[in-house]
PDB file of C-alpha atoms and ligand atoms in Angstrom:
ATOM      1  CA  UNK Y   1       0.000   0.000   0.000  1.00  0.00           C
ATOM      2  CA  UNK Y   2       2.664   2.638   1.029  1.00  0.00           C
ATOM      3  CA  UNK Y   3       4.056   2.161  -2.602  1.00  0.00           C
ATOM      4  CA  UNK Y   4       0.605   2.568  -4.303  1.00  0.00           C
ATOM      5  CA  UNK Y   5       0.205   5.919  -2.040  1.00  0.00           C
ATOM      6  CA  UNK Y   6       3.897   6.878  -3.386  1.00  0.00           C
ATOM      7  CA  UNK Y   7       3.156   6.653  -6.747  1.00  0.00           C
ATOM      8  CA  UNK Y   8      -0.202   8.613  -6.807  1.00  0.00           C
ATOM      9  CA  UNK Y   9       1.622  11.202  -4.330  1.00  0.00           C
ATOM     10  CA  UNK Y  10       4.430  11.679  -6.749  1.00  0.00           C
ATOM     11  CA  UNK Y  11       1.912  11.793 -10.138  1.00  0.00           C
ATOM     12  CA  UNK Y  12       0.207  14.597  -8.779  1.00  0.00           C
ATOM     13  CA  UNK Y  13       2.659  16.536  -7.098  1.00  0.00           C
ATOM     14  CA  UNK Y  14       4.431  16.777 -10.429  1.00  0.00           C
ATOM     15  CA  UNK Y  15       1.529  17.948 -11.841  1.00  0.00           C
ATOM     16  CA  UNK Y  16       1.300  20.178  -9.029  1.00  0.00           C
ATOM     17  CA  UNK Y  17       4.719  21.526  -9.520  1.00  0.00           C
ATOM     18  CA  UNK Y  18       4.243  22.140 -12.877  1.00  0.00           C
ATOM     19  CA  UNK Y  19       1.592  24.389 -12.642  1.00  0.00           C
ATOM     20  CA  UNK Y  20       3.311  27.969 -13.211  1.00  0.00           C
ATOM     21  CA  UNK Y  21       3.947  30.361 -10.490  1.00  0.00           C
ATOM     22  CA  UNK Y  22       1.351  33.061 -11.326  1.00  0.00           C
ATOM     23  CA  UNK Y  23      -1.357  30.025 -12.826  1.00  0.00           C
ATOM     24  CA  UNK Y  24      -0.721  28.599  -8.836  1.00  0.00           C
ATOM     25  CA  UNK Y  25      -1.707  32.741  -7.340  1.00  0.00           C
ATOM     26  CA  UNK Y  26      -4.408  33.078  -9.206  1.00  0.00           C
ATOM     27  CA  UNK Y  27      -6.212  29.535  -8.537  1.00  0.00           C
ATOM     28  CA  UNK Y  28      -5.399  30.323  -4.696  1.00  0.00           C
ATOM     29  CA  UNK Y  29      -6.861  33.712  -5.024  1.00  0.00           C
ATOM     30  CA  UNK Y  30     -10.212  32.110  -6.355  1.00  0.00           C
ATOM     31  CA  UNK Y  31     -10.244  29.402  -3.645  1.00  0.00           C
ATOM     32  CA  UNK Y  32     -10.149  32.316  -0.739  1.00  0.00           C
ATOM     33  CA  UNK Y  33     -12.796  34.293  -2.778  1.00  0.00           C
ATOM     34  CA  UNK Y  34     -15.471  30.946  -2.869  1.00  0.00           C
ATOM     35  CA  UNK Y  35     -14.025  29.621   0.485  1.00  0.00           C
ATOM     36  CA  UNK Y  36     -15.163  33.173   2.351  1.00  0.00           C
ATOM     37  CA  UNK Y  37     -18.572  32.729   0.531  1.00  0.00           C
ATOM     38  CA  UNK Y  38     -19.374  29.068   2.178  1.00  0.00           C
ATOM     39  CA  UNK Y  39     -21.669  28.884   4.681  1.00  0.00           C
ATOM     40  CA  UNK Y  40     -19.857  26.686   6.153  1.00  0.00           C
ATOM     41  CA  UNK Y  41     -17.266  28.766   6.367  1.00  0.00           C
ATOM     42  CA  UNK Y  42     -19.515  31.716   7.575  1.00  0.00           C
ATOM     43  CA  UNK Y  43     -20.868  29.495  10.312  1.00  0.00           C
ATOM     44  CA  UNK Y  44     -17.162  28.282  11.352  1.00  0.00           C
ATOM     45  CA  UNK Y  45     -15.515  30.579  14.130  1.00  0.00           C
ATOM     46  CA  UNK Y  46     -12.434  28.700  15.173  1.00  0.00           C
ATOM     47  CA  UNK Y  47     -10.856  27.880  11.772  1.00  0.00           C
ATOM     48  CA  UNK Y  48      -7.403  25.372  11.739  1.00  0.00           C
ATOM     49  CA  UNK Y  49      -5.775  27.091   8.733  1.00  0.00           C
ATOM     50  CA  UNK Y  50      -2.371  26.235   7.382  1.00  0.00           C
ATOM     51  CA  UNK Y  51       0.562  27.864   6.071  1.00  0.00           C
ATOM     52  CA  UNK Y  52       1.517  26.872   2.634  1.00  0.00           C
ATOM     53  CA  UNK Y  53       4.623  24.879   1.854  1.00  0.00           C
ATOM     54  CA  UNK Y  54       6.427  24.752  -1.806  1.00  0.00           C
ATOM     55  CA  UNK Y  55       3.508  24.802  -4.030  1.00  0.00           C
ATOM     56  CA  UNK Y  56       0.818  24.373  -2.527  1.00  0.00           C
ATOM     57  CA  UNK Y  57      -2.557  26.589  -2.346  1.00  0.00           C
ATOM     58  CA  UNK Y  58      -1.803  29.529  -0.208  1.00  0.00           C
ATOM     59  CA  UNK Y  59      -4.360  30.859   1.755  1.00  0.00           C
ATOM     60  CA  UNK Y  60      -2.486  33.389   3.659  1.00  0.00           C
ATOM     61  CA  UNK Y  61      -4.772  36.399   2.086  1.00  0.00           C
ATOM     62  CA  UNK Y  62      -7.488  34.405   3.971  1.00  0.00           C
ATOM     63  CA  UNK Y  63      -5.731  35.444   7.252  1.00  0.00           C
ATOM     64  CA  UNK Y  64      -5.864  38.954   6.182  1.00  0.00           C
ATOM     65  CA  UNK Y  65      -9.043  39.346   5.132  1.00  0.00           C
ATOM     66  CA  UNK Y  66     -10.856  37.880   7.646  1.00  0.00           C
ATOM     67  CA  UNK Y  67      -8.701  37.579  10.705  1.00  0.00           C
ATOM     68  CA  UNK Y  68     -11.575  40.475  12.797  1.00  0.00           C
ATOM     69  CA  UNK Y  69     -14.151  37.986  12.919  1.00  0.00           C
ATOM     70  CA  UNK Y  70     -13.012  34.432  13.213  1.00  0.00           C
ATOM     71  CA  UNK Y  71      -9.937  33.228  15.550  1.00  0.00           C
ATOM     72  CA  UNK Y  72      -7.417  31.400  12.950  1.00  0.00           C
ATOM     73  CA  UNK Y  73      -5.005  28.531  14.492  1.00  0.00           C
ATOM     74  CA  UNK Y  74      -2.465  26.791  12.379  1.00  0.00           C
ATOM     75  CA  UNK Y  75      -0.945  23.799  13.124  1.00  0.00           C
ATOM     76  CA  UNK Y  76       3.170  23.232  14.810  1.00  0.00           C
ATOM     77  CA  UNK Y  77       4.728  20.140  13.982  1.00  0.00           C
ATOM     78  CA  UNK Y  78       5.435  17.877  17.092  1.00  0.00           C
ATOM     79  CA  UNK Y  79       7.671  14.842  17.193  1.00  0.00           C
ATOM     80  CA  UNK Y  80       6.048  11.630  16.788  1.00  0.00           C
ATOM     81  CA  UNK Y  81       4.678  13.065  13.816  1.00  0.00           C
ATOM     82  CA  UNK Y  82       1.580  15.074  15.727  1.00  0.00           C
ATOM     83  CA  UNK Y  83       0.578  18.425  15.387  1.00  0.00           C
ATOM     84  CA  UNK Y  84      -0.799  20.973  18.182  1.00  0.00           C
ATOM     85  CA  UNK Y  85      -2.714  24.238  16.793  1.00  0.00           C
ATOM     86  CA  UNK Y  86      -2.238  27.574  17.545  1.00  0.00           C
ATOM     87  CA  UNK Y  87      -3.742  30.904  17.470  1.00  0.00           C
ATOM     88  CA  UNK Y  88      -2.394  32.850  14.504  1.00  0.00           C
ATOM     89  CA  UNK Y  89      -3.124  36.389  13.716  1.00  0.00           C
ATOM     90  CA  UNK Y  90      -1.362  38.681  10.437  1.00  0.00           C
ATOM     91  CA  UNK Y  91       1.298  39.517  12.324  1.00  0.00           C
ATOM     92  CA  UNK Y  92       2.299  36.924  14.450  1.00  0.00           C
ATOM     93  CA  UNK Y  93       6.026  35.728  14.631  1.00  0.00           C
ATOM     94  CA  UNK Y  94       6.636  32.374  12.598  1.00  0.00           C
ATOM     95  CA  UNK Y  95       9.624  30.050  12.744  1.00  0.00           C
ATOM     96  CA  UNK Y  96      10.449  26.675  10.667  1.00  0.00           C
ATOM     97  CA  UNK Y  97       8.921  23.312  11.429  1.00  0.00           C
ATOM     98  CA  UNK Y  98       9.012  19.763   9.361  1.00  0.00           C
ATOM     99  CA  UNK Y  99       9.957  20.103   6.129  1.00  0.00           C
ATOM    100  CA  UNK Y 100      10.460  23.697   6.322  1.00  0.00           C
ATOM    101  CA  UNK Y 101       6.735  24.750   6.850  1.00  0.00           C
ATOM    102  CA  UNK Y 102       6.504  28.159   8.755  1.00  0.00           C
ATOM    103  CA  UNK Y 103       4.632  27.435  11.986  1.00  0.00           C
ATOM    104  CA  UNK Y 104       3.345  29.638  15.200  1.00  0.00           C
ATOM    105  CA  UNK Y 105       5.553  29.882  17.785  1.00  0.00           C
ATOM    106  CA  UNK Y 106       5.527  27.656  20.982  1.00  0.00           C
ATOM    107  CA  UNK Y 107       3.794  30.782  22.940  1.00  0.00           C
ATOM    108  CA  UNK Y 108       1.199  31.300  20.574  1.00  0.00           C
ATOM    109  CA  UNK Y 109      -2.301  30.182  22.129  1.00  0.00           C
ATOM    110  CA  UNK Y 110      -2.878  26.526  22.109  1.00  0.00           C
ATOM    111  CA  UNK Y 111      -6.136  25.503  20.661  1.00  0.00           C
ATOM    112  CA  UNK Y 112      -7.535  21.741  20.887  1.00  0.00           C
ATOM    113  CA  UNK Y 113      -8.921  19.671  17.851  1.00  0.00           C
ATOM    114  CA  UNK Y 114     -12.289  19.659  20.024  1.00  0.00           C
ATOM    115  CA  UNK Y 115     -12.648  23.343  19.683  1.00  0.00           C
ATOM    116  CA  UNK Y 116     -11.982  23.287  15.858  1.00  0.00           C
ATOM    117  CA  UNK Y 117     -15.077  24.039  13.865  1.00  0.00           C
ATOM    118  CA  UNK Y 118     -13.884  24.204  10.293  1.00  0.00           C
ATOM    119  CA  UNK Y 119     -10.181  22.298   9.450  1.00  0.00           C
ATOM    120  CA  UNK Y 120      -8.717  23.728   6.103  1.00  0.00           C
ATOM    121  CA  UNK Y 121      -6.960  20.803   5.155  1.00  0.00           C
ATOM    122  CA  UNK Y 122      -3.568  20.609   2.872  1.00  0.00           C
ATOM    123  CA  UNK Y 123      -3.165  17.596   0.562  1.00  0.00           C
ATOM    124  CA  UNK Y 124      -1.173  15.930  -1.747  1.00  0.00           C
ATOM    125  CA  UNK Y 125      -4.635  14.698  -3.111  1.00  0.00           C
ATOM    126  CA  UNK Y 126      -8.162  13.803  -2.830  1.00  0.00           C
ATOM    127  CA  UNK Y 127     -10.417  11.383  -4.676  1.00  0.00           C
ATOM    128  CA  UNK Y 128     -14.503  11.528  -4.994  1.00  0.00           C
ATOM    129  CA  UNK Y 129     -14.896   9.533  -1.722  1.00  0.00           C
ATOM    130  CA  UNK Y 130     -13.247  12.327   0.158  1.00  0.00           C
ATOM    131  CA  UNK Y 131     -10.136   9.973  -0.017  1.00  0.00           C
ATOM    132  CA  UNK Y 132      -6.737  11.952   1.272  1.00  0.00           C
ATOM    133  CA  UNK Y 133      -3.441  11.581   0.711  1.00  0.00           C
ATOM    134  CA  UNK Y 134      -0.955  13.552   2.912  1.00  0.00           C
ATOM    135  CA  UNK Y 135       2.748  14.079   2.583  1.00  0.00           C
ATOM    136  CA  UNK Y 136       3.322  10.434   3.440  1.00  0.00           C
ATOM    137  CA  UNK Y 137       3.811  11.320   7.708  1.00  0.00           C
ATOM    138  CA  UNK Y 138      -0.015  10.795   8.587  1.00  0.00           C
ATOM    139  CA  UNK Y 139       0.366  14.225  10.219  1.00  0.00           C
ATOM    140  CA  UNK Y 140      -3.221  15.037   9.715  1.00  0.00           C
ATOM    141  CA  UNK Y 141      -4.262  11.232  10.249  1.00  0.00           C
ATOM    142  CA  UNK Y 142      -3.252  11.698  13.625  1.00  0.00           C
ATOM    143  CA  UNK Y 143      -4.464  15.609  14.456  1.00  0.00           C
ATOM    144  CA  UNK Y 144      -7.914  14.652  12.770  1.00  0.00           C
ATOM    145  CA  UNK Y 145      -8.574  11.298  14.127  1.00  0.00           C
ATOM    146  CA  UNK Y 146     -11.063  12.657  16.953  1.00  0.00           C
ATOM    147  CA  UNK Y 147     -12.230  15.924  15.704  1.00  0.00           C
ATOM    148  CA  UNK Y 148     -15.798  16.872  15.035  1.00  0.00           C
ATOM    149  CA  UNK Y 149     -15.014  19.648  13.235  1.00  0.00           C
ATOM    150  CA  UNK Y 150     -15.606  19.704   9.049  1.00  0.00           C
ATOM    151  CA  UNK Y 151     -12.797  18.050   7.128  1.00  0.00           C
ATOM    152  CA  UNK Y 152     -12.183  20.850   4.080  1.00  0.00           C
ATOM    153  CA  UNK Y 153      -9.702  19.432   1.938  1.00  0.00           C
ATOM    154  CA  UNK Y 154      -7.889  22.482   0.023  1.00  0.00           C
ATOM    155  CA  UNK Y 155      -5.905  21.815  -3.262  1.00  0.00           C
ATOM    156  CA  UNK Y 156      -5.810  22.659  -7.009  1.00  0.00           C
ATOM    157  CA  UNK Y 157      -8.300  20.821  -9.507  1.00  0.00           C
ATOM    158  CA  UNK Y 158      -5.126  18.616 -10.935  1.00  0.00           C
ATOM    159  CA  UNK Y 159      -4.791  17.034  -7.166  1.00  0.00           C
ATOM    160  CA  UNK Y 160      -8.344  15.406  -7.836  1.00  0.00           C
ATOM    161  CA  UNK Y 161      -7.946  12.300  -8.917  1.00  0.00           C
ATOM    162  CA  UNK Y 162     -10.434   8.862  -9.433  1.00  0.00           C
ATOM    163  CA  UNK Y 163      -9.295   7.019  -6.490  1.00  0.00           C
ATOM    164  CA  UNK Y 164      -6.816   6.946  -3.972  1.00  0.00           C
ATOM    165  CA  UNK Y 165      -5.600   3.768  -1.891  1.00  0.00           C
ATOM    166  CA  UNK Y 166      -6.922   4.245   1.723  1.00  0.00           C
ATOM    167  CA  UNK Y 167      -6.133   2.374   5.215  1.00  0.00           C
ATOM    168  CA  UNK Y 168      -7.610   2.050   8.135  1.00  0.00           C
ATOM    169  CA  UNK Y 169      -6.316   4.911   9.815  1.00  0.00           C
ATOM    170  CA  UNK Y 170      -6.595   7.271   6.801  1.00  0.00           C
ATOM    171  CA  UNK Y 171      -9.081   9.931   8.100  1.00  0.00           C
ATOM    172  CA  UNK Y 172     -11.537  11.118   4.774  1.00  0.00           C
ATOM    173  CA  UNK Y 173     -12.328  14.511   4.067  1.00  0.00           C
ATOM    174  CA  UNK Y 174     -16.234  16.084   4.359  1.00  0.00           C
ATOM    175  CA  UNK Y 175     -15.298  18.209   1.141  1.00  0.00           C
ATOM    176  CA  UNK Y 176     -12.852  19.038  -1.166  1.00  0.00           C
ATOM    177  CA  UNK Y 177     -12.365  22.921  -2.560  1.00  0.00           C
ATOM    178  CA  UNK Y 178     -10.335  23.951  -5.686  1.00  0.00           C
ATOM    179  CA  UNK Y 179     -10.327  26.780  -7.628  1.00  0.00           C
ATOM    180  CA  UNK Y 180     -13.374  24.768  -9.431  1.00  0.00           C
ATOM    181  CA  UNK Y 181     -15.229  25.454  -6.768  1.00  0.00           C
ATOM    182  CA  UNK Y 182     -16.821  22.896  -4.139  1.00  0.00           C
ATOM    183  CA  UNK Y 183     -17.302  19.218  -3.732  1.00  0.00           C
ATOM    184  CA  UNK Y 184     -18.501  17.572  -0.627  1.00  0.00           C
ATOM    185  CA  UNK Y 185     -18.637  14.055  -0.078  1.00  0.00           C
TER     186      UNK Y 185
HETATM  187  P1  LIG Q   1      -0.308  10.537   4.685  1.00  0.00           P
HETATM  188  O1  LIG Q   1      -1.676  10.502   5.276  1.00  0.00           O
HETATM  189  O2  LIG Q   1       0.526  11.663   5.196  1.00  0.00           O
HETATM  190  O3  LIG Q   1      -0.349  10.473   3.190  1.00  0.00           O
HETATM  191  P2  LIG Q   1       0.001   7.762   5.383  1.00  0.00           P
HETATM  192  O4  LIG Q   1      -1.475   7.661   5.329  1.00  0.00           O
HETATM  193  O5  LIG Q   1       0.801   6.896   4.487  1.00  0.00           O
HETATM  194  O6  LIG Q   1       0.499   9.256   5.132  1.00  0.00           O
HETATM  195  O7  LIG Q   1       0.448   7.541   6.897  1.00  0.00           O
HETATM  196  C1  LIG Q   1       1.826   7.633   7.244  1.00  0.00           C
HETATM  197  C2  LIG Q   1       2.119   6.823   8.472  1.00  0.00           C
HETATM  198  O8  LIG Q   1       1.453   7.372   9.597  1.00  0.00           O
HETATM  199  C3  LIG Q   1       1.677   5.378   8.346  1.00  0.00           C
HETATM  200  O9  LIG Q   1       2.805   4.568   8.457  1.00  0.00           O
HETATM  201  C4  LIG Q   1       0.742   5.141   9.501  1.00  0.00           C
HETATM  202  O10 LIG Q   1       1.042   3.948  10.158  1.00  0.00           O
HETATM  203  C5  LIG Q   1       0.950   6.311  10.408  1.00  0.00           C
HETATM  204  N1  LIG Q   1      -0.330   6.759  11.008  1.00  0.00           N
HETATM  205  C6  LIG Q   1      -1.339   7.371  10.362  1.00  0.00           C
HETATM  206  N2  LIG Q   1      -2.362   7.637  11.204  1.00  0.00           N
HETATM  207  C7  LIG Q   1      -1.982   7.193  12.413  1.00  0.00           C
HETATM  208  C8  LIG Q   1      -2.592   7.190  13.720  1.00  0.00           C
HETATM  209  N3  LIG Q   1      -3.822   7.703  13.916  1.00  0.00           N
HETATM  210  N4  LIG Q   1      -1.889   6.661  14.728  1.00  0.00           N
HETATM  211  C9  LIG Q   1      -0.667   6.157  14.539  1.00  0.00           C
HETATM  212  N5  LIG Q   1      -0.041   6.117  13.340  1.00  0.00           N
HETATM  213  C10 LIG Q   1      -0.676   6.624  12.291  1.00  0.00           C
HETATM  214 MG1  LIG Q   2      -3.006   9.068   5.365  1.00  0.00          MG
END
């Protein structure tokens, strides 16, 4: 199985990688735009956001725009592969975590998965069963596992694909939102 997730991981994150620079800003511009209109986005007040690594979506104008009414956290990497969120705001202090991901700092508020209405979700991709494959760590296997909060996978169209191999720990997204707009499962 872990080869089968490898494969499709690497296929699309090519495909990822090749889209260009200002073709990757202007699909993550139109996810923020319908993302803000969602109601359940409207409805969400404590929103797990993340901050964008390589070339993935970024959502950071997300932060920005809407940072007065809802209370953002984004997620630090732990060891075991685990993640604890924290209370982010436009102009917090960042430092490095796995894989060079900018992260909040150990001060920053700590907010628990319980208290997590809406989870904005990064992927390496997502099939039409709400399927996900991660970076190949099960970070978000882990953080997500007990959470009642909606599951909002966030990627580009190309990082939708027919079907991805799952396990039984694999936790499946409630939606999936590209630049096409939503799909929930
Ligand atoms: P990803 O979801 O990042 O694509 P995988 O699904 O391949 O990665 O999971 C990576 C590793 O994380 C697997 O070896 C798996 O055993 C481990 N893992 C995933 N979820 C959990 C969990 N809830 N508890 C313990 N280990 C887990
Ligand atoms: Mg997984």
């Amino acid at each position: 199985m872990p080869d089968v997730k490898l494969a499709v991981r690497n296929d699309v994150l090519g495909k990822r990688r090749a889209l260009s620079t200002e073709s990757r800003k202007q699909k993550s511009q139109a996810i923020v735009d319908s993302l803000i209109e969602l109601s359940l986005f409207k409805d969400a007040v404590t929103i797990a956001t993340y901050l964008p690594l390589r070339s993935e979506a970024d959502l950071s104008r997300l932060l920005r725009l809407e940072h007065r009414s809802k209370c953002f956290v984004a997620p630090r990497t732990l060891s075991n592969f685990e993640l604890s969120f924290h209370r982010v705001t436009p102009s917090d202090m960042l430092e490095m975590g796995f894989g060079g991901a900018r992260q909040p700092t150990e001060v920053a508020d700590l907010v628990p998965p319980s208290a997590i209405d809406l989870f904005l979700v990064p992927l390496a991709a997502c099939d039409p069963q709400g399927n996900r494959l991660g970076f190949g760590k099960g970070y978000y296997d882990r953080a997500l596992a007990d959470a009642p909060g909606y599951k909002l996978g966030i990627g580009f169209h190309c990082q939708l694909v027919d079907h991805i191999p799952f396990d039984s720990y694999d936790v499946p997204m409630n939606g999936f939102l590209s630049e096409e707009g939503l799909i929930q499962f």
